[in-house]
């Protein structure tokens, strides 16, 4: 199974700051990496697919990058509505594994 | 507008069975693979199973193989998850999701809670 190691587990930042979340796959997943946002009490929503493609309707302050085994999600100009848990997920091979999540809070 | 609406959750005793349903609308259901993803209370997301667009192929995580069965009725635009021999560790919110090779899980339902307890 492909293991997804996500860091940090939690993050606190001020409004307007830029934050980065990392995800490391245990083997090459050839950019088959998605990022999801889960707001409190809600279902997850797809933010980024294929490592760097922004899903429809997602604000441009979100961006994804990476290749091989290393990937990252960057959020520019942090807004209050970005308070969420963020998950990475490899879509390369079954079982389709998720990272453990990063809880983002506002300072 | 894509909508996925789960039903069928609740409280069930260990060793018993439960069947979840997911009614889909707003897209051509029989063109897409579909999946179930679960989330234990205060925990992360775990993929459970995926079924191909025509139902010919199914994939499961190891911990549910032989106990859970994913199926679909394309005429009714409905996805199912038959859960047998339930264990306390199956307690979670179960989400129905559209699963595409390129995007991942691009649409999710609101989730349905399954509690396995005596």
PDB file of C-alpha atoms in Angstrom:
ATOM      1  CA  UNK A   1       0.000   0.000   0.000  1.00  0.00           C
ATOM      2  CA  UNK A   2       1.144   3.573  -0.679  1.00  0.00           C
ATOM      3  CA  UNK A   3       1.554   5.519   2.575  1.00  0.00           C
ATOM      4  CA  UNK A   4       0.833   9.267   2.573  1.00  0.00           C
ATOM      5  CA  UNK A   5       2.686  11.244   5.251  1.00  0.00           C
ATOM      6  CA  UNK A   6       1.195  14.699   5.731  1.00  0.00           C
ATOM      7  CA  UNK A   7       2.709  17.564   7.733  1.00  0.00           C
ATOM      8  CA  UNK A   8       2.225  19.489   9.863  1.00  0.00           C
ATOM      9  CA  UNK A   9      -0.665  17.942  11.829  1.00  0.00           C
ATOM     10  CA  UNK A  10      -1.822  21.407  12.831  1.00  0.00           C
ATOM     11  CA  UNK A  11      -1.052  24.930  11.798  1.00  0.00           C
ATOM     12  CA  UNK A  12      -1.929  28.334  13.184  1.00  0.00           C
ATOM     13  CA  UNK A  13      -1.445  31.454  11.076  1.00  0.00           C
ATOM     14  CA  UNK A  14      -2.640  35.054  10.883  1.00  0.00           C
ATOM     15  CA  UNK A  15      -5.061  36.472   8.362  1.00  0.00           C
ATOM     16  CA  UNK A  16      -3.262  37.453   5.162  1.00  0.00           C
ATOM     17  CA  UNK A  17      -0.342  35.070   5.741  1.00  0.00           C
ATOM     18  CA  UNK A  18       0.802  32.335   3.379  1.00  0.00           C
ATOM     19  CA  UNK A  19       0.826  28.728   4.606  1.00  0.00           C
ATOM     20  CA  UNK A  20       2.170  25.508   3.102  1.00  0.00           C
ATOM     21  CA  UNK A  21       1.135  21.919   3.807  1.00  0.00           C
ATOM     22  CA  UNK A  22       3.322  19.026   2.710  1.00  0.00           C
ATOM     23  CA  UNK A  23       2.517  15.486   1.658  1.00  0.00           C
ATOM     24  CA  UNK A  24       5.056  12.721   1.101  1.00  0.00           C
ATOM     25  CA  UNK A  25       4.151   9.503  -0.707  1.00  0.00           C
ATOM     26  CA  UNK A  26       5.970   6.263   0.069  1.00  0.00           C
ATOM     27  CA  UNK A  27       6.540   5.714  -3.653  1.00  0.00           C
ATOM     28  CA  UNK A  28       6.232   7.633  -6.908  1.00  0.00           C
ATOM     29  CA  UNK A  29       2.567   8.466  -7.587  1.00  0.00           C
ATOM     30  CA  UNK A  30       3.214  10.327 -10.864  1.00  0.00           C
ATOM     31  CA  UNK A  31       1.324  13.470  -9.823  1.00  0.00           C
ATOM     32  CA  UNK A  32      -1.874  11.530  -9.099  1.00  0.00           C
ATOM     33  CA  UNK A  33      -2.382  13.625  -5.986  1.00  0.00           C
ATOM     34  CA  UNK A  34      -5.491  15.454  -4.829  1.00  0.00           C
ATOM     35  CA  UNK A  35      -6.068  17.929  -2.006  1.00  0.00           C
ATOM     36  CA  UNK A  36      -9.360  18.242  -0.114  1.00  0.00           C
ATOM     37  CA  UNK A  37     -10.742  20.818   2.284  1.00  0.00           C
ATOM     38  CA  UNK A  38     -13.114  19.764   5.048  1.00  0.00           C
ATOM     39  CA  UNK A  39     -14.807  22.594   6.913  1.00  0.00           C
ATOM     40  CA  UNK A  40     -16.144  21.859  10.419  1.00  0.00           C
ATOM     41  CA  UNK A  41     -19.184  19.588  10.276  1.00  0.00           C
ATOM     42  CA  UNK A  42     -19.133  19.389   6.470  1.00  0.00           C
ATOM     43  CA  UNK A  43     -18.188  16.905   3.761  1.00  0.00           C
ATOM     44  CA  UNK A  44     -14.757  17.137   2.137  1.00  0.00           C
ATOM     45  CA  UNK A  45     -14.479  19.170  -1.056  1.00  0.00           C
ATOM     46  CA  UNK A  46     -11.944  18.724  -3.841  1.00  0.00           C
ATOM     47  CA  UNK A  47      -9.535  21.655  -4.108  1.00  0.00           C
ATOM     48  CA  UNK A  48      -6.676  20.469  -6.317  1.00  0.00           C
ATOM     49  CA  UNK A  49      -6.326  17.478  -8.615  1.00  0.00           C
ATOM     50  CA  UNK A  50      -3.408  16.010 -10.500  1.00  0.00           C
ATOM     51  CA  UNK A  51      -1.074  17.792  -8.076  1.00  0.00           C
ATOM     52  CA  UNK A  52      -1.491  21.327  -9.460  1.00  0.00           C
ATOM     53  CA  UNK A  53      -4.872  21.713 -11.206  1.00  0.00           C
ATOM     54  CA  UNK A  54      -7.378  23.930  -9.458  1.00  0.00           C
ATOM     55  CA  UNK A  55     -10.896  22.495  -9.253  1.00  0.00           C
ATOM     56  CA  UNK A  56     -13.757  24.624 -10.589  1.00  0.00           C
ATOM     57  CA  UNK A  57     -14.819  27.367  -8.216  1.00  0.00           C
ATOM     58  CA  UNK A  58     -11.776  27.138  -5.950  1.00  0.00           C
ATOM     59  CA  UNK A  59     -10.186  30.538  -5.204  1.00  0.00           C
ATOM     60  CA  UNK A  60      -6.871  31.207  -6.933  1.00  0.00           C
ATOM     61  CA  UNK A  61      -5.137  31.766  -3.588  1.00  0.00           C
ATOM     62  CA  UNK A  62      -4.970  27.950  -3.395  1.00  0.00           C
ATOM     63  CA  UNK A  63      -2.236  26.246  -5.392  1.00  0.00           C
ATOM     64  CA  UNK A  64      -0.629  22.839  -5.554  1.00  0.00           C
ATOM     65  CA  UNK A  65       2.785  21.690  -6.664  1.00  0.00           C
ATOM     66  CA  UNK A  66       5.099  18.720  -6.617  1.00  0.00           C
ATOM     67  CA  UNK A  67       5.992  15.541  -8.434  1.00  0.00           C
ATOM     68  CA  UNK A  68       7.272  12.056  -7.737  1.00  0.00           C
ATOM     69  CA  UNK A  69       6.830  11.504  -4.018  1.00  0.00           C
ATOM     70  CA  UNK A  70       6.743  15.109  -2.709  1.00  0.00           C
ATOM     71  CA  UNK A  71       3.754  17.440  -2.947  1.00  0.00           C
ATOM     72  CA  UNK A  72       2.561  20.638  -1.323  1.00  0.00           C
ATOM     73  CA  UNK A  73      -0.523  22.803  -0.974  1.00  0.00           C
ATOM     74  CA  UNK A  74      -0.036  26.551  -0.599  1.00  0.00           C
ATOM     75  CA  UNK A  75      -2.662  28.992   0.577  1.00  0.00           C
ATOM     76  CA  UNK A  76      -1.881  32.659  -0.071  1.00  0.00           C
ATOM     77  CA  UNK A  77      -3.529  35.566   1.761  1.00  0.00           C
ATOM     78  CA  UNK A  78      -5.171  33.394   4.412  1.00  0.00           C
ATOM     79  CA  UNK A  79      -8.859  34.190   4.972  1.00  0.00           C
ATOM     80  CA  UNK A  80     -11.096  33.316   7.921  1.00  0.00           C
ATOM     81  CA  UNK A  81     -13.125  30.931   5.762  1.00  0.00           C
ATOM     82  CA  UNK A  82     -10.004  28.828   5.177  1.00  0.00           C
ATOM     83  CA  UNK A  83     -10.271  27.374   8.701  1.00  0.00           C
ATOM     84  CA  UNK A  84     -10.568  23.683   7.861  1.00  0.00           C
ATOM     85  CA  UNK A  85      -8.838  20.338   7.876  1.00  0.00           C
ATOM     86  CA  UNK A  86      -6.885  19.665   4.692  1.00  0.00           C
ATOM     87  CA  UNK A  87      -6.180  16.154   3.380  1.00  0.00           C
ATOM     88  CA  UNK A  88      -3.986  14.901   0.582  1.00  0.00           C
ATOM     89  CA  UNK A  89      -4.900  11.694  -1.286  1.00  0.00           C
ATOM     90  CA  UNK A  90      -3.099   9.546  -3.817  1.00  0.00           C
ATOM     91  CA  UNK A  91      -5.248   8.476  -6.743  1.00  0.00           C
ATOM     92  CA  UNK A  92      -2.537   6.385  -8.414  1.00  0.00           C
ATOM     93  CA  UNK A  93      -3.252   2.934  -7.046  1.00  0.00           C
ATOM     94  CA  UNK A  94      -5.697   0.992  -4.902  1.00  0.00           C
ATOM     95  CA  UNK A  95      -6.032   1.278  -1.936  1.00  0.00           C
ATOM     96  CA  UNK A  96      -6.529   5.009  -2.529  1.00  0.00           C
ATOM     97  CA  UNK A  97      -4.916   6.373   0.608  1.00  0.00           C
ATOM     98  CA  UNK A  98      -5.290   9.722   2.329  1.00  0.00           C
ATOM     99  CA  UNK A  99      -2.892  11.723   4.455  1.00  0.00           C
ATOM    100  CA  UNK A 100      -3.761  12.090   8.139  1.00  0.00           C
ATOM    101  CA  UNK A 101      -4.869  15.693   7.727  1.00  0.00           C
ATOM    102  CA  UNK A 102      -3.706  19.180   8.680  1.00  0.00           C
ATOM    103  CA  UNK A 103      -5.903  21.291  10.922  1.00  0.00           C
ATOM    104  CA  UNK A 104      -5.595  24.971   9.983  1.00  0.00           C
ATOM    105  CA  UNK A 105      -6.578  27.618  12.487  1.00  0.00           C
ATOM    106  CA  UNK A 106      -6.397  31.394  12.538  1.00  0.00           C
ATOM    107  CA  UNK A 107      -4.227  33.068  15.192  1.00  0.00           C
TER     108      UNK A 107
ATOM    109  CA  UNK B   1     -26.174  20.471 -10.031  1.00  0.00           C
ATOM    110  CA  UNK B   2     -24.554  17.241  -8.876  1.00  0.00           C
ATOM    111  CA  UNK B   3     -26.217  15.799  -5.786  1.00  0.00           C
ATOM    112  CA  UNK B   4     -25.365  12.675  -3.809  1.00  0.00           C
ATOM    113  CA  UNK B   5     -27.738  11.801  -0.969  1.00  0.00           C
ATOM    114  CA  UNK B   6     -26.920   8.929   1.376  1.00  0.00           C
ATOM    115  CA  UNK B   7     -29.410   7.038   3.516  1.00  0.00           C
ATOM    116  CA  UNK B   8     -29.628   3.920   5.635  1.00  0.00           C
ATOM    117  CA  UNK B   9     -27.311   4.629   8.559  1.00  0.00           C
ATOM    118  CA  UNK B  10     -27.987   4.224  12.258  1.00  0.00           C
ATOM    119  CA  UNK B  11     -27.176   2.046  15.229  1.00  0.00           C
ATOM    120  CA  UNK B  12     -26.449  -1.644  14.648  1.00  0.00           C
ATOM    121  CA  UNK B  13     -25.133  -4.422  16.875  1.00  0.00           C
ATOM    122  CA  UNK B  14     -21.735  -6.043  16.237  1.00  0.00           C
ATOM    123  CA  UNK B  15     -21.998  -8.950  13.830  1.00  0.00           C
ATOM    124  CA  UNK B  16     -25.178  -7.638  12.208  1.00  0.00           C
ATOM    125  CA  UNK B  17     -25.703  -6.139   8.754  1.00  0.00           C
ATOM    126  CA  UNK B  18     -26.638  -2.764   7.338  1.00  0.00           C
ATOM    127  CA  UNK B  19     -27.165  -1.484   3.808  1.00  0.00           C
ATOM    128  CA  UNK B  20     -26.400   2.092   2.771  1.00  0.00           C
ATOM    129  CA  UNK B  21     -27.814   3.768  -0.314  1.00  0.00           C
ATOM    130  CA  UNK B  22     -26.721   6.830  -2.253  1.00  0.00           C
ATOM    131  CA  UNK B  23     -29.121   8.506  -4.682  1.00  0.00           C
ATOM    132  CA  UNK B  24     -27.323  10.432  -7.414  1.00  0.00           C
ATOM    133  CA  UNK B  25     -28.626  13.226  -9.605  1.00  0.00           C
ATOM    134  CA  UNK B  26     -27.359  16.059 -11.794  1.00  0.00           C
ATOM    135  CA  UNK B  27     -24.974  13.955 -13.899  1.00  0.00           C
ATOM    136  CA  UNK B  28     -25.004  10.857 -16.098  1.00  0.00           C
ATOM    137  CA  UNK B  29     -24.573   8.274 -13.345  1.00  0.00           C
ATOM    138  CA  UNK B  30     -23.646   5.359 -15.604  1.00  0.00           C
ATOM    139  CA  UNK B  31     -20.653   7.274 -16.995  1.00  0.00           C
ATOM    140  CA  UNK B  32     -18.781   7.415 -13.689  1.00  0.00           C
ATOM    141  CA  UNK B  33     -17.073   5.159 -11.192  1.00  0.00           C
ATOM    142  CA  UNK B  34     -18.436   5.631  -7.686  1.00  0.00           C
ATOM    143  CA  UNK B  35     -16.965   5.094  -4.236  1.00  0.00           C
ATOM    144  CA  UNK B  36     -17.575   4.967  -0.509  1.00  0.00           C
ATOM    145  CA  UNK B  37     -15.206   6.790   1.846  1.00  0.00           C
ATOM    146  CA  UNK B  38     -15.500   6.679   5.613  1.00  0.00           C
ATOM    147  CA  UNK B  39     -14.400   8.853   8.513  1.00  0.00           C
ATOM    148  CA  UNK B  40     -14.342   7.557  12.087  1.00  0.00           C
ATOM    149  CA  UNK B  41     -15.273  10.157  14.734  1.00  0.00           C
ATOM    150  CA  UNK B  42     -12.577  12.834  14.980  1.00  0.00           C
ATOM    151  CA  UNK B  43     -10.370  10.829  12.606  1.00  0.00           C
ATOM    152  CA  UNK B  44      -9.132  11.036   9.028  1.00  0.00           C
ATOM    153  CA  UNK B  45     -10.595   9.822   5.772  1.00  0.00           C
ATOM    154  CA  UNK B  46     -10.382   6.201   4.621  1.00  0.00           C
ATOM    155  CA  UNK B  47     -11.322   4.912   1.195  1.00  0.00           C
ATOM    156  CA  UNK B  48     -13.626   1.895   1.523  1.00  0.00           C
ATOM    157  CA  UNK B  49     -14.554   0.700  -1.966  1.00  0.00           C
ATOM    158  CA  UNK B  50     -14.961   1.732  -5.602  1.00  0.00           C
ATOM    159  CA  UNK B  51     -17.158   0.323  -8.331  1.00  0.00           C
ATOM    160  CA  UNK B  52     -16.654   0.892 -12.039  1.00  0.00           C
ATOM    161  CA  UNK B  53     -19.191   2.822 -14.122  1.00  0.00           C
ATOM    162  CA  UNK B  54     -20.849  -0.367 -15.379  1.00  0.00           C
ATOM    163  CA  UNK B  55     -20.498  -2.402 -12.191  1.00  0.00           C
ATOM    164  CA  UNK B  56     -18.139  -4.898 -13.791  1.00  0.00           C
ATOM    165  CA  UNK B  57     -15.205  -4.125 -11.477  1.00  0.00           C
ATOM    166  CA  UNK B  58     -15.049  -3.556  -7.739  1.00  0.00           C
ATOM    167  CA  UNK B  59     -12.181  -2.662  -5.433  1.00  0.00           C
ATOM    168  CA  UNK B  60     -12.050  -2.803  -1.629  1.00  0.00           C
ATOM    169  CA  UNK B  61      -9.708  -1.886   1.205  1.00  0.00           C
ATOM    170  CA  UNK B  62      -8.351  -5.005   2.909  1.00  0.00           C
ATOM    171  CA  UNK B  63     -10.212  -4.484   6.202  1.00  0.00           C
ATOM    172  CA  UNK B  64     -13.633  -4.782   4.518  1.00  0.00           C
ATOM    173  CA  UNK B  65     -12.936  -7.440   1.881  1.00  0.00           C
ATOM    174  CA  UNK B  66     -15.333 -10.334   2.290  1.00  0.00           C
ATOM    175  CA  UNK B  67     -17.607  -8.307   4.601  1.00  0.00           C
ATOM    176  CA  UNK B  68     -18.710  -5.308   2.503  1.00  0.00           C
ATOM    177  CA  UNK B  69     -20.175  -5.339  -1.001  1.00  0.00           C
ATOM    178  CA  UNK B  70     -20.408  -2.279  -3.210  1.00  0.00           C
ATOM    179  CA  UNK B  71     -23.015  -2.352  -5.979  1.00  0.00           C
ATOM    180  CA  UNK B  72     -25.000  -0.017  -8.179  1.00  0.00           C
ATOM    181  CA  UNK B  73     -28.285   0.191 -10.057  1.00  0.00           C
ATOM    182  CA  UNK B  74     -27.695   2.447 -13.050  1.00  0.00           C
ATOM    183  CA  UNK B  75     -31.393   2.464 -13.956  1.00  0.00           C
ATOM    184  CA  UNK B  76     -32.103   4.036 -10.564  1.00  0.00           C
ATOM    185  CA  UNK B  77     -28.896   6.134 -10.392  1.00  0.00           C
ATOM    186  CA  UNK B  78     -28.237   4.602  -6.999  1.00  0.00           C
ATOM    187  CA  UNK B  79     -25.087   3.303  -5.301  1.00  0.00           C
ATOM    188  CA  UNK B  80     -25.181   0.787  -2.463  1.00  0.00           C
ATOM    189  CA  UNK B  81     -22.920  -0.538   0.276  1.00  0.00           C
ATOM    190  CA  UNK B  82     -23.962  -3.813   1.902  1.00  0.00           C
ATOM    191  CA  UNK B  83     -22.101  -4.133   5.189  1.00  0.00           C
ATOM    192  CA  UNK B  84     -22.090  -7.554   6.872  1.00  0.00           C
ATOM    193  CA  UNK B  85     -20.385  -8.872  10.013  1.00  0.00           C
ATOM    194  CA  UNK B  86     -20.067  -5.330  11.298  1.00  0.00           C
ATOM    195  CA  UNK B  87     -17.419  -4.535  13.898  1.00  0.00           C
ATOM    196  CA  UNK B  88     -17.072  -1.673  16.359  1.00  0.00           C
ATOM    197  CA  UNK B  89     -14.168  -0.345  14.288  1.00  0.00           C
ATOM    198  CA  UNK B  90     -16.567   0.160  11.340  1.00  0.00           C
ATOM    199  CA  UNK B  91     -18.221   2.981  13.303  1.00  0.00           C
ATOM    200  CA  UNK B  92     -17.873   6.044  11.079  1.00  0.00           C
ATOM    201  CA  UNK B  93     -19.575   8.532   8.826  1.00  0.00           C
ATOM    202  CA  UNK B  94     -19.829   6.982   5.378  1.00  0.00           C
ATOM    203  CA  UNK B  95     -19.648   9.266   2.357  1.00  0.00           C
ATOM    204  CA  UNK B  96     -20.719   8.425  -1.158  1.00  0.00           C
ATOM    205  CA  UNK B  97     -18.401  10.049  -3.701  1.00  0.00           C
ATOM    206  CA  UNK B  98     -17.922  10.236  -7.432  1.00  0.00           C
ATOM    207  CA  UNK B  99     -14.491   8.761  -8.226  1.00  0.00           C
ATOM    208  CA  UNK B 100     -12.591   9.713 -11.358  1.00  0.00           C
ATOM    209  CA  UNK B 101      -9.123   8.594 -12.418  1.00  0.00           C
ATOM    210  CA  UNK B 102      -7.976  12.125 -13.184  1.00  0.00           C
ATOM    211  CA  UNK B 103      -9.586  14.108 -10.378  1.00  0.00           C
ATOM    212  CA  UNK B 104      -9.979  11.785  -7.422  1.00  0.00           C
ATOM    213  CA  UNK B 105     -13.215  12.148  -5.446  1.00  0.00           C
ATOM    214  CA  UNK B 106     -14.771  15.189  -7.080  1.00  0.00           C
ATOM    215  CA  UNK B 107     -18.250  15.207  -5.525  1.00  0.00           C
ATOM    216  CA  UNK B 108     -19.276  14.012  -2.062  1.00  0.00           C
ATOM    217  CA  UNK B 109     -22.568  13.370  -0.335  1.00  0.00           C
ATOM    218  CA  UNK B 110     -23.431  14.777   3.060  1.00  0.00           C
ATOM    219  CA  UNK B 111     -22.523  11.529   4.777  1.00  0.00           C
ATOM    220  CA  UNK B 112     -24.451   9.021   6.894  1.00  0.00           C
ATOM    221  CA  UNK B 113     -23.434   7.877  10.366  1.00  0.00           C
ATOM    222  CA  UNK B 114     -23.073   4.191  11.161  1.00  0.00           C
ATOM    223  CA  UNK B 115     -22.610   3.234  14.800  1.00  0.00           C
ATOM    224  CA  UNK B 116     -21.720  -0.366  15.627  1.00  0.00           C
ATOM    225  CA  UNK B 117     -22.371  -0.996  19.298  1.00  0.00           C
ATOM    226  CA  UNK B 118     -24.183  -3.397  21.583  1.00  0.00           C
TER     227      UNK B 118
END
